[in-house]
N, CA, C and O of each residue as an XYZ file, in Angstrom:
732
protein
N     -66.154    -20.222    -38.977
C     -67.061    -21.330    -38.811
C     -67.504    -21.877    -40.164
O     -67.661    -23.087    -40.328
N     -67.705    -20.987    -41.131
C     -68.137    -21.425    -42.447
C     -67.068    -22.286    -43.110
O     -67.391    -23.248    -43.806
N     -65.782    -21.943    -42.896
C     -64.703    -22.749    -43.463
C     -64.709    -24.152    -42.892
O     -64.463    -25.115    -43.619
N     -64.989    -24.287    -41.584
C     -65.051    -25.599    -40.956
C     -66.171    -26.425    -41.565
O     -66.000    -27.617    -41.823
N     -67.329    -25.789    -41.798
C     -68.460    -26.487    -42.396
C     -68.121    -26.936    -43.811
O     -68.471    -28.048    -44.208
N     -67.445    -26.086    -44.572
C     -67.076    -26.423    -45.942
C     -66.094    -27.588    -45.967
O     -66.196    -28.476    -46.813
N     -65.149    -27.580    -45.041
C     -64.180    -28.673    -44.968
C     -64.867    -29.976    -44.621
O     -64.538    -31.023    -45.179
N     -65.826    -29.922    -43.696
C     -66.573    -31.111    -43.309
C     -67.389    -31.624    -44.480
O     -67.414    -32.826    -44.743
N     -68.066    -30.711    -45.195
C     -68.866    -31.115    -46.342
C     -67.995    -31.759    -47.410
O     -68.387    -32.762    -48.006
N     -66.823    -31.195    -47.657
C     -65.927    -31.748    -48.674
C     -65.492    -33.155    -48.281
O     -65.490    -34.058    -49.118
N     -65.129    -33.346    -47.035
C     -64.697    -34.660    -46.570
C     -65.847    -35.658    -46.663
O     -65.636    -36.820    -47.012
N     -67.054    -35.211    -46.353
C     -68.204    -36.111    -46.398
C     -68.572    -36.468    -47.832
O     -69.134    -37.538    -48.067
N     -68.272    -35.602    -48.798
C     -68.633    -35.837    -50.185
C     -67.672    -36.798    -50.887
O     -68.020    -37.365    -51.923
N     -66.461    -36.989    -50.335
C     -65.496    -37.871    -50.976
C     -65.959    -39.313    -50.871
O     -66.429    -39.731    -49.813
N     -65.839    -40.076    -51.939
C     -66.132    -41.498    -51.845
C     -65.161    -42.145    -50.862
O     -64.012    -41.719    -50.743
N     -65.626    -43.171    -50.165
C     -64.830    -43.789    -49.107
C     -63.501    -44.321    -49.632
O     -62.477    -44.188    -48.963
N     -63.503    -44.928    -50.832
C     -62.266    -45.501    -51.342
C     -61.241    -44.428    -51.699
O     -60.044    -44.696    -51.595
N     -61.647    -43.220    -52.115
C     -60.706    -42.153    -52.446
C     -60.114    -41.513    -51.200
O     -58.930    -41.175    -51.194
N     -60.906    -41.336    -50.141
C     -60.419    -40.654    -48.941
C     -59.459    -41.514    -48.143
O     -58.693    -40.982    -47.339
N     -59.473    -42.822    -48.337
C     -58.612    -43.697    -47.542
C     -57.351    -44.112    -48.281
O     -56.574    -44.909    -47.756
N     -57.123    -43.593    -49.490
C     -55.929    -43.951    -50.240
C     -54.693    -43.311    -49.614
O     -54.745    -42.201    -49.086
N     -53.577    -44.043    -49.687
C     -52.320    -43.506    -49.172
C     -51.845    -42.377    -50.077
O     -51.922    -42.476    -51.302
N     -51.359    -41.311    -49.470
C     -50.866    -40.160    -50.214
C     -49.356    -40.292    -50.327
O     -48.671    -40.574    -49.343
N     -48.839    -40.085    -51.539
C     -47.399    -40.134    -51.735
C     -46.776    -38.904    -51.083
O     -47.257    -37.785    -51.257
N     -45.706    -39.125    -50.333
C     -45.056    -38.052    -49.595
C     -44.026    -37.375    -50.495
O     -43.191    -38.040    -51.108
N     -44.093    -36.046    -50.567
C     -43.117    -35.269    -51.338
C     -41.752    -35.374    -50.659
O     -41.668    -35.440    -49.432
N     -40.687    -35.390    -51.456
C     -39.329    -35.487    -50.943
C     -38.499    -34.303    -51.425
O     -38.706    -33.795    -52.527
N     -37.564    -33.872    -50.593
C     -36.572    -32.858    -50.976
C     -35.328    -33.133    -50.144
O     -35.424    -33.463    -48.962
N     -34.178    -33.000    -50.754
C     -32.903    -33.251    -50.079
C     -32.863    -34.655    -49.484
O     -32.154    -34.901    -48.508
N     -33.626    -35.574    -50.073
C     -33.614    -36.966    -49.649
C     -34.506    -37.308    -48.471
O     -34.459    -38.435    -47.978
N     -35.324    -36.361    -48.002
C     -36.193    -36.616    -46.853
C     -37.621    -36.119    -47.141
O     -37.821    -35.299    -48.037
N     -38.614    -36.617    -46.380
C     -39.990    -36.146    -46.579
C     -40.132    -34.660    -46.255
O     -39.440    -34.126    -45.388
N     -41.051    -34.002    -46.977
C     -41.273    -32.565    -46.822
C     -42.754    -32.298    -46.595
O     -43.614    -32.922    -47.216
N     -43.038    -31.362    -45.694
C     -44.388    -30.829    -45.529
C     -44.282    -29.309    -45.612
O     -43.186    -28.749    -45.637
N     -45.428    -28.660    -45.654
C     -45.474    -27.195    -45.656
C     -46.212    -26.759    -44.396
O     -47.292    -27.263    -44.088
N     -45.619    -25.818    -43.675
C     -46.244    -25.282    -42.471
C     -46.039    -23.769    -42.467
O     -44.905    -23.292    -42.505
N     -47.128    -23.025    -42.422
C     -47.071    -21.561    -42.453
C     -46.232    -21.068    -43.634
O     -45.369    -20.204    -43.476
N     -46.494    -21.619    -44.802
C     -45.815    -21.254    -46.053
C     -44.310    -21.495    -46.014
O     -43.561    -20.858    -46.755
N     -43.865    -22.404    -45.163
C     -42.443    -22.705    -45.043
C     -42.234    -24.202    -45.218
O     -42.979    -25.007    -44.659
N     -41.210    -24.579    -46.001
C     -40.913    -26.004    -46.158
C     -40.339    -26.549    -44.860
O     -39.506    -25.915    -44.212
N     -40.801    -27.735    -44.499
C     -40.331    -28.418    -43.299
C     -39.811    -29.784    -43.736
O     -40.565    -30.598    -44.271
N     -38.531    -30.033    -43.511
C     -37.924    -31.313    -43.829
C     -37.994    -32.209    -42.603
O     -37.741    -31.762    -41.485
N     -38.334    -33.459    -42.811
C     -38.448    -34.426    -41.710
C     -37.329    -35.451    -41.851
O     -37.493    -36.492    -42.486
N     -36.208    -35.137    -41.256
C     -35.014    -35.970    -41.360
C     -34.941    -36.947    -40.201
O     -35.408    -36.652    -39.101
N     -34.352    -38.114    -40.451
C     -34.040    -39.020    -39.351
C     -32.697    -38.587    -38.781
O     -31.996    -37.770    -39.377
N     -32.348    -39.131    -37.638
C     -31.046    -38.811    -37.042
C     -29.912    -39.252    -37.965
O     -28.898    -38.563    -38.083
N     -30.085    -40.403    -38.620
C     -29.039    -40.923    -39.505
C     -28.875    -40.085    -40.773
O     -27.779    -40.012    -41.329
N     -29.952    -39.454    -41.231
C     -29.916    -38.659    -42.454
C     -29.554    -37.194    -42.216
O     -29.316    -36.457    -43.173
N     -29.508    -36.767    -40.969
C     -29.394    -35.347    -40.642
C     -28.162    -34.688    -41.265
O     -28.292    -33.654    -41.919
N     -26.993    -35.252    -41.081
C     -25.764    -34.617    -41.574
C     -25.802    -34.505    -43.100
O     -25.466    -33.453    -43.644
N     -26.203    -35.564    -43.798
C     -26.275    -35.531    -45.262
C     -27.294    -34.500    -45.727
O     -27.063    -33.798    -46.712
N     -28.417    -34.403    -45.028
C     -29.450    -33.419    -45.384
C     -28.919    -32.004    -45.211
O     -29.106    -31.157    -46.085
N     -28.261    -31.744    -44.093
C     -27.722    -30.406    -43.819
C     -26.622    -30.050    -44.808
O     -26.545    -28.908    -45.259
N     -25.780    -30.999    -45.148
C     -24.722    -30.710    -46.126
C     -25.314    -30.402    -47.497
O     -24.798    -29.542    -48.210
N     -26.390    -31.091    -47.877
C     -27.068    -30.794    -49.145
C     -27.696    -29.396    -49.107
O     -27.665    -28.671    -50.101
N     -28.257    -29.028    -47.970
C     -28.838    -27.693    -47.821
C     -27.759    -26.609    -47.893
O     -27.959    -25.574    -48.529
N     -26.630    -26.842    -47.249
C     -25.516    -25.874    -47.314
C     -25.048    -25.698    -48.748
O     -24.795    -24.578    -49.192
N     -24.934    -26.800    -49.469
C     -24.500    -26.748    -50.869
C     -25.529    -26.011    -51.736
O     -25.186    -25.454    -52.778
N     -26.776    -26.016    -51.299
C     -27.843    -25.349    -52.048
C     -28.059    -23.901    -51.597
O     -29.009    -23.255    -52.041
N     -27.194    -23.387    -50.726
C     -27.266    -21.970    -50.379
C     -27.844    -21.644    -49.016
O     -28.032    -20.468    -48.705
N     -28.133    -22.639    -48.191
C     -28.619    -22.349    -46.839
C     -27.394    -22.178    -45.942
O     -26.924    -23.115    -45.296
N     -26.899    -20.935    -45.935
C     -25.600    -20.657    -45.318
C     -25.642    -20.362    -43.829
O     -24.587    -20.266    -43.203
N     -26.812    -20.215    -43.243
C     -26.851    -19.824    -41.836
C     -27.850    -20.659    -41.046
O     -28.985    -20.870    -41.473
N     -27.402    -21.129    -39.881
C     -28.271    -21.800    -38.917
C     -28.764    -20.738    -37.952
O     -27.966    -20.114    -37.253
N     -30.072    -20.526    -37.908
C     -30.621    -19.493    -37.035
C     -30.871    -19.991    -35.622
O     -30.640    -19.259    -34.659
N     -31.343    -21.232    -35.483
C     -31.694    -21.707    -34.145
C     -31.772    -23.225    -34.114
O     -31.972    -23.880    -35.137
N     -31.611    -23.762    -32.914
C     -31.819    -25.176    -32.615
C     -32.758    -25.199    -31.416
O     -32.486    -24.563    -30.397
N     -33.859    -25.930    -31.538
C     -34.856    -25.957    -30.464
C     -35.208    -27.387    -30.094
O     -35.129    -28.287    -30.930
N     -35.589    -27.594    -28.866
C     -36.065    -28.891    -28.415
C     -37.546    -28.824    -28.114
O     -38.076    -27.770    -27.763
N     -38.219    -29.979    -28.256
C     -39.639    -30.093    -27.940
C     -39.844    -31.421    -27.226
O     -39.291    -32.442    -27.635
N     -40.634    -31.409    -26.165
C     -41.008    -32.637    -25.465
C     -42.502    -32.838    -25.678
O     -43.306    -32.027    -25.219
N     -42.882    -33.909    -26.367
C     -44.286    -34.190    -26.670
C     -44.901    -35.183    -25.702
O     -45.933    -35.773    -26.020
N     -44.305    -35.393    -24.523
C     -44.849    -36.334    -23.553
C     -46.303    -35.982    -23.228
O     -46.602    -34.858    -22.827
N     -47.184    -36.938    -23.403
C     -48.590    -36.728    -23.072
C     -49.359    -35.919    -24.099
O     -50.535    -35.622    -23.889
N     -48.729    -35.559    -25.196
C     -49.402    -34.774    -26.227
C     -50.043    -35.744    -27.202
O     -49.356    -36.348    -28.026
N     -51.356    -35.896    -27.112
C     -52.034    -36.912    -27.908
C     -52.586    -36.440    -29.241
O     -52.730    -37.272    -30.136
N     -52.912    -35.149    -29.444
C     -53.421    -34.772    -30.760
C     -52.404    -35.095    -31.852
O     -51.197    -35.110    -31.614
N     -52.914    -35.349    -33.043
C     -52.006    -35.719    -34.128
C     -51.089    -34.544    -34.462
O     -51.508    -33.388    -34.502
N     -49.819    -34.887    -34.701
C     -48.841    -33.887    -35.102
C     -48.745    -33.910    -36.610
O     -49.033    -34.930    -37.236
N     -48.350    -32.814    -37.196
C     -48.214    -32.742    -38.644
C     -46.911    -33.419    -39.061
O     -45.879    -32.772    -39.239
N     -46.990    -34.735    -39.212
C     -45.842    -35.511    -39.653
C     -46.248    -36.320    -40.880
O     -47.388    -36.774    -40.971
N     -45.340    -36.501    -41.810
C     -45.651    -37.383    -42.934
C     -45.930    -38.801    -42.419
O     -45.454    -39.185    -41.351
N     -46.689    -39.555    -43.174
C     -47.044    -40.910    -42.750
C     -45.822    -41.805    -42.623
O     -45.873    -42.821    -41.930
N     -44.724    -41.447    -43.280
C     -43.500    -42.252    -43.234
C     -42.644    -41.951    -42.006
O     -41.634    -42.619    -41.784
N     -43.028    -40.960    -41.210
C     -42.234    -40.555    -40.049
C     -42.943    -41.010    -38.779
O     -44.124    -40.725    -38.575
N     -42.206    -41.722    -37.927
C     -42.766    -42.204    -36.663
C     -42.536    -41.152    -35.568
O     -41.404    -40.745    -35.306
N     -43.624    -40.729    -34.944
C     -43.534    -39.727    -33.878
C     -42.802    -40.300    -32.670
O     -43.010    -41.453    -32.291
N     -41.944    -39.478    -32.072
C     -41.215    -39.849    -30.861
C     -41.503    -38.812    -29.783
O     -42.103    -37.772    -30.056
N     -41.075    -39.098    -28.566
C     -41.323    -38.166    -27.461
C     -40.635    -36.821    -27.701
O     -41.256    -35.773    -27.524
N     -39.366    -36.836    -28.098
C     -38.618    -35.596    -28.285
C     -38.485    -35.277    -29.767
O     -38.546    -36.149    -30.634
N     -38.300    -33.991    -30.013
C     -38.052    -33.528    -31.368
C     -37.025    -32.406    -31.282
O     -37.111    -31.545    -30.407
N     -36.058    -32.417    -32.187
C     -35.117    -31.307    -32.297
C     -35.440    -30.606    -33.611
O     -35.540    -31.243    -34.660
N     -35.600    -29.288    -33.541
C     -35.991    -28.492    -34.700
C     -34.862    -27.519    -35.019
O     -34.371    -26.803    -34.146
N     -34.463    -27.508    -36.279
C     -33.410    -26.621    -36.764
C     -34.040    -25.614    -37.715
O     -34.889    -25.977    -38.529
N     -33.637    -24.371    -37.620
C     -34.115    -23.334    -38.521
C     -32.919    -22.799    -39.304
O     -31.972    -22.257    -38.734
N     -32.986    -22.967    -40.635
C     -31.911    -22.521    -41.523
C     -32.431    -21.419    -42.426
O     -33.631    -21.320    -42.682
N     -31.504    -20.587    -42.908
C     -31.903    -19.505    -43.806
C     -30.912    -19.416    -44.973
O     -29.710    -19.631    -44.823
N     -31.468    -19.092    -46.128
C     -30.660    -18.779    -47.297
C     -30.889    -17.301    -47.588
O     -31.977    -16.904    -48.003
N     -29.873    -16.501    -47.370
C     -30.001    -15.068    -47.617
C     -30.098    -14.781    -49.110
O     -30.825    -13.876    -49.520
N     -29.377    -15.535    -49.922
C     -29.411    -15.316    -51.370
C     -30.762    -15.691    -51.975
O     -31.218    -15.045    -52.918
N     -31.405    -16.731    -51.440
C     -32.716    -17.157    -51.940
C     -33.870    -16.471    -51.213
O     -35.020    -16.533    -51.646
N     -33.537    -15.814    -50.092
C     -34.561    -15.188    -49.231
C     -35.584    -16.234    -48.804
O     -36.791    -16.054    -48.970
N     -35.070    -17.336    -48.248
C     -35.924    -18.461    -47.871
C     -35.458    -19.066    -46.549
O     -34.262    -19.173    -46.277
N     -36.428    -19.451    -45.749
C     -36.157    -20.183    -44.509
C     -36.636    -21.612    -44.697
O     -37.553    -21.880    -45.474
N     -36.001    -22.519    -43.975
C     -36.418    -23.910    -44.016
C     -36.226    -24.501    -42.623
O     -35.270    -24.166    -41.923
N     -37.129    -25.369    -42.235
C     -37.023    -26.047    -40.941
C     -36.698    -27.513    -41.155
O     -37.107    -28.118    -42.146
N     -35.961    -28.071    -40.217
C     -35.704    -29.505    -40.195
C     -36.209    -30.013    -38.851
O     -35.827    -29.494    -37.803
N     -37.066    -31.027    -38.884
C     -37.590    -31.641    -37.660
C     -37.047    -33.066    -37.565
O     -37.214    -33.866    -38.486
N     -36.398    -33.371    -36.444
C     -35.811    -34.687    -36.221
C     -36.480    -35.315    -35.002
O     -36.445    -34.748    -33.910
N     -37.090    -36.487    -35.189
C     -37.719    -37.212    -34.087
C     -36.630    -37.926    -33.286
O     -35.741    -38.557    -33.858
N     -36.710    -37.819    -31.943
C     -35.686    -38.386    -31.074
C     -36.367    -39.238    -30.008
O     -37.167    -38.723    -29.227
N     -36.060    -40.542    -29.963
C     -36.696    -41.412    -28.969
C     -36.186    -41.133    -27.558
O     -35.024    -40.771    -27.371
N     -37.057    -41.304    -26.572
C     -36.670    -41.039    -25.184
C     -35.657    -42.050    -24.665
O     -34.885    -41.741    -23.758
N     -35.651    -43.267    -25.236
C     -34.706    -44.274    -24.745
C     -33.290    -44.068    -25.275
O     -32.353    -44.670    -24.750
N     -33.108    -43.240    -26.291
C     -31.781    -42.933    -26.842
C     -31.782    -41.486    -27.347
O     -31.753    -41.255    -28.556
N     -31.815    -40.509    -26.428
C     -31.927    -39.100    -26.852
C     -30.603    -38.488    -27.312
O     -30.029    -37.636    -26.633
N     -30.132    -38.934    -28.471
C     -28.874    -38.446    -29.025
C     -29.091    -38.101    -30.492
O     -29.711    -38.862    -31.235
N     -28.569    -36.935    -30.905
C     -28.653    -36.458    -32.282
C     -27.243    -36.032    -32.686
O     -26.487    -35.559    -31.838
N     -26.868    -36.186    -33.953
C     -25.548    -35.690    -34.366
C     -25.455    -34.171    -34.210
O     -26.420    -33.453    -34.471
N     -24.309    -33.701    -33.792
C     -24.089    -32.262    -33.671
C     -23.876    -31.655    -35.053
O     -23.282    -32.280    -35.933
N     -24.367    -30.431    -35.233
C     -24.140    -29.699    -36.482
C     -23.011    -28.685    -36.342
O     -22.873    -27.787    -37.173
N     -22.197    -28.827    -35.287
C     -21.113    -27.879    -35.036
C     -20.126    -27.806    -36.200
O     -19.651    -26.719    -36.529
N     -19.808    -28.936    -36.828
C     -18.855    -28.936    -37.950
C     -19.408    -28.161    -39.145
O     -18.656    -27.479    -39.841
N     -20.720    -28.262    -39.389
C     -21.338    -27.570    -40.525
C     -21.635    -26.107    -40.186
O     -21.434    -25.214    -41.010
N     -22.115    -25.879    -38.963
C     -22.486    -24.540    -38.506
C     -21.922    -24.348    -37.096
O     -22.561    -24.773    -36.134
N     -20.746    -23.721    -36.936
C     -20.157    -23.530    -35.608
C     -21.091    -22.801    -34.632
O     -20.959    -22.951    -33.417
N     -22.022    -22.021    -35.159
C     -22.975    -21.326    -34.293
C     -23.960    -22.254    -33.597
O     -24.751    -21.805    -32.768
N     -23.922    -23.544    -33.922
C     -24.809    -24.526    -33.270
C     -24.318    -24.870    -31.866
O     -25.048    -25.501    -31.101
N     -23.119    -24.477    -31.517
C     -22.515    -24.878    -30.244
C     -23.383    -24.507    -29.040
O     -23.714    -25.380    -28.238
N     -23.751    -23.261    -28.899
C     -24.529    -22.834    -27.729
C     -25.978    -23.334    -27.760
O     -26.446    -23.829    -26.735
N     -26.717    -23.235    -28.875
C     -28.100    -23.735    -28.835
C     -28.188    -25.245    -28.617
O     -29.147    -25.715    -28.006
N     -27.219    -26.009    -29.098
C     -27.234    -27.451    -28.822
C     -27.017    -27.710    -27.334
O     -27.648    -28.600    -26.764
N     -26.144    -26.953    -26.709
C     -25.938    -27.095    -25.264
C     -27.203    -26.724    -24.498
O     -27.524    -27.343    -23.482
N     -27.922    -25.711    -24.987
C     -29.169    -25.300    -24.341
C     -30.222    -26.410    -24.414
O     -30.901    -26.689    -23.426
N     -30.354    -27.037    -25.578
C     -31.300    -28.150    -25.729
C     -30.896    -29.298    -24.809
O     -31.748    -29.913    -24.169
N     -29.597    -29.585    -24.742
C     -29.120    -30.621    -23.830
C     -29.471    -30.284    -22.386
O     -29.984    -31.130    -21.653
N     -29.197    -29.058    -21.983
C     -29.426    -28.623    -20.609
C     -30.905    -28.673    -20.219
O     -31.244    -29.129    -19.127
N     -31.770    -28.214    -21.096
C     -33.193    -28.101    -20.766
C     -33.991    -29.381    -21.017
O     -34.961    -29.648    -20.308
N     -33.594    -30.183    -22.024
C     -34.373    -31.367    -22.400
C     -33.632    -32.691    -22.218
O     -34.264    -33.748    -22.210
N     -32.323    -32.655    -22.074
C     -31.562    -33.890    -21.922
C     -31.263    -34.590    -23.231
O     -30.851    -35.750    -23.223
N     -31.458    -33.920    -24.355
C     -31.099    -34.487    -25.658
C     -29.637    -34.129    -25.904
O     -29.272    -32.954    -25.935
N     -28.809    -35.150    -26.079
C     -27.381    -34.944    -26.260
C     -27.033    -34.879    -27.749
O     -27.769    -35.398    -28.589
N     -25.915    -34.242    -28.065
C     -25.479    -34.082    -29.447
C     -24.118    -34.750    -29.613
O     -23.120    -34.291    -29.058
N     -24.088    -35.832    -30.378
C     -22.862    -36.591    -30.606
C     -21.844    -35.734    -31.342
O     -22.197    -34.983    -32.252
N     -20.588    -35.848    -30.951
C     -19.468    -35.118    -31.553
C     -19.492    -33.618    -31.253
O     -18.804    -32.848    -31.923
N     -20.270    -33.195    -30.259
C     -20.276    -31.786    -29.853
C     -18.970    -31.500    -29.116
O     -18.538    -32.331    -28.318
N     -18.324    -30.352    -29.353
C     -17.018    -30.087    -28.736
C     -17.056    -29.844    -27.224
O     -16.028    -30.005    -26.566
N     -18.198    -29.464    -26.652
C     -18.259    -29.169    -25.215
C     -19.678    -29.408    -24.698
O     -20.364    -28.462    -24.310
N     -20.122    -30.667    -24.691
C     -21.483    -30.989    -24.292
C     -21.602    -30.931    -22.765
O     -21.442    -31.936    -22.073
N     -21.887    -29.736    -22.268
C     -22.097    -29.546    -20.839
C     -23.198    -28.505    -20.659
O     -23.619    -27.862    -21.621
N     -23.647    -28.348    -19.448
C     -24.732    -27.400    -19.172
C     -24.307    -25.978    -19.516
O     -23.132    -25.620    -19.436
N     -25.304    -25.177    -19.903
C     -25.039    -23.783    -20.254
C     -25.917    -22.836    -19.431
O     -25.523    -21.695    -19.188
N     -27.093    -23.286    -19.000
C     -28.020    -22.432    -18.250
C     -28.124    -22.811    -16.773
O     -28.233    -21.943    -15.907
N     -28.090    -24.095    -16.497
C     -28.240    -24.571    -15.126
C     -26.862    -24.871    -14.536
O     -25.908    -25.096    -15.280
N     -26.749    -24.875    -13.191
C     -25.469    -25.236    -12.567
C     -25.080    -26.665    -12.951
O     -25.946    -27.509    -13.181
N     -23.781    -26.930    -13.017
C     -23.281    -28.256    -13.407
C     -23.835    -29.373    -12.529
O     -24.029    -30.490    -13.010
N     -24.094    -29.093    -11.247
C     -24.567    -30.146    -10.346
C     -26.096    -30.265    -10.322
O     -26.635    -31.009     -9.502
N     -26.799    -29.553    -11.198
C     -28.263    -29.603    -11.256
C     -28.697    -30.997    -11.705
O     -28.116    -31.577    -12.621
N     -29.728    -31.521    -11.044
C     -30.238    -32.843    -11.387
C     -31.491    -32.675    -12.248
O     -32.429    -31.978    -11.863
N     -31.497    -33.314    -13.406
C     -32.671    -33.277    -14.276
C     -32.581    -32.205    -15.351
O     -31.585    -31.493    -15.482
N     -33.674    -32.121    -16.118
C     -33.760    -31.203    -17.252
C     -35.087    -30.457    -17.156
O     -36.136    -31.048    -17.411
N     -35.068    -29.169    -16.793
C     -36.261    -28.419    -16.402
C     -37.386    -28.292    -17.428
O     -38.529    -28.083    -17.022
N     -37.129    -28.404    -18.728
C     -38.217    -28.248    -19.696
C     -38.841    -29.571    -20.125
O     -39.707    -29.593    -20.999
N     -38.411    -30.667    -19.521
C     -39.079    -31.938    -19.780
C     -40.448    -31.909    -19.111
O     -40.602    -31.370    -18.015
N     -41.425    -32.485    -19.770
C     -42.803    -32.460    -19.248
C     -42.955    -33.265    -17.957
O     -43.895    -33.028    -17.198
N     -42.052    -34.210    -17.693
C     -42.148    -35.004    -16.469
C     -41.270    -34.470    -15.345
O     -41.121    -35.126    -14.314
N     -40.689    -33.293    -15.527
C     -39.839    -32.684    -14.508
C     -40.738    -32.096    -13.421
O     -41.711    -31.403    -13.718
N     -40.410    -32.373    -12.185
C     -41.216    -31.874    -11.060
C     -41.242    -30.352    -11.028
O     -40.211    -29.703    -11.209
N     -42.393    -29.798    -10.801
C     -42.528    -28.360    -10.688
C     -42.045    -27.942     -9.305
O     -42.500    -28.471     -8.291
N     -41.142    -27.010     -9.274
C     -40.591    -26.537     -8.004
C     -41.057    -25.123     -7.719
O     -41.687    -24.474     -8.553
N     -40.738    -24.668     -6.542
C     -41.126    -23.315     -6.164
C     -39.990    -22.709     -5.360
O     -39.518    -23.298     -4.388
N     -39.562    -21.543     -5.769
C     -38.547    -20.805     -5.029
C     -39.235    -19.545     -4.527
O     -39.715    -18.746     -5.331
N     -39.292    -19.348     -3.197
C     -39.958    -18.151     -2.684
C     -39.238    -16.880     -3.128
O     -38.008    -16.821     -3.126
N     -40.000    -15.881     -3.504
C     -39.448    -14.612     -3.961
C     -39.243    -13.709     -2.748
O     -40.152    -13.526     -1.938
N     -38.053    -13.153     -2.634
C     -37.733    -12.233     -1.557
C     -37.648    -10.833     -2.137
O     -36.824    -10.571     -3.012
N     -38.495     -9.931     -1.655
C     -38.483     -8.558     -2.141
C     -37.635     -7.704     -1.216
O     -37.716     -7.831      0.006
N     -36.818     -6.831     -1.800
C     -35.967     -5.947     -1.018
C     -36.829     -5.006     -0.205
O     -37.796     -4.446     -0.721
N     -36.493     -4.826      1.051
C     -37.177     -3.931      1.981
C     -38.634     -4.311      2.218
O     -39.434     -3.467      2.621
N     -38.992     -5.581      1.971
C     -40.364     -6.027      2.251
C     -40.523     -6.218      3.748
O     -39.592     -6.660      4.421
N     -41.693     -5.889      4.274
C     -41.908     -6.086      5.714
C     -41.810     -7.574      6.063
O     -42.264     -8.436      5.310
N     -41.213     -7.852      7.212
C     -41.070     -9.232      7.639
C     -42.425     -9.813      8.016
O     -43.252     -9.127      8.616
N     -42.654    -11.075      7.665
C     -43.912    -11.753      8.010
C     -43.748    -12.383      9.387
O     -42.707    -12.956      9.709
N     -44.786    -12.264     10.179
C     -44.745    -12.870     11.528
C     -45.766    -13.946     11.632
O     -45.893    -14.577     12.682
């Protein structure tokens, strides 16, 4: 609680003209960078993604650990994005690691709901094949140039994408073995 009070006091003590000045955004690998939990986070556009990843590979980030999807539908609190990055409904997050540098780095790519397509990283990191399919299956974000963009978790004839915030909540009754029959 004391930290919150100190932060409030500091903000209140700043002259109005200083607190409203635009902050220059730090850049790395050609894209804006923020820090989250002591980890660098790159904010790449879809068009910059391949060039950013190739620069990271050349700099020693030899392994892709994960590809994740996020649906921010209805999420109104401010997200930690640089002022130069426009928030979109979907986000694809990549986690890379450099074993030689002992460093992890995240890449966050904003993806609009009207065109949910991101370039595939399969050519740079073949291990992206399954996690990209998972993001496609659960969120409906497709990956251009992916070698086998099809469902991986849900049946092929499944309608919709279960982790989207606007997906209807369903209920499947649980049947227990040897449970007494209900009358």
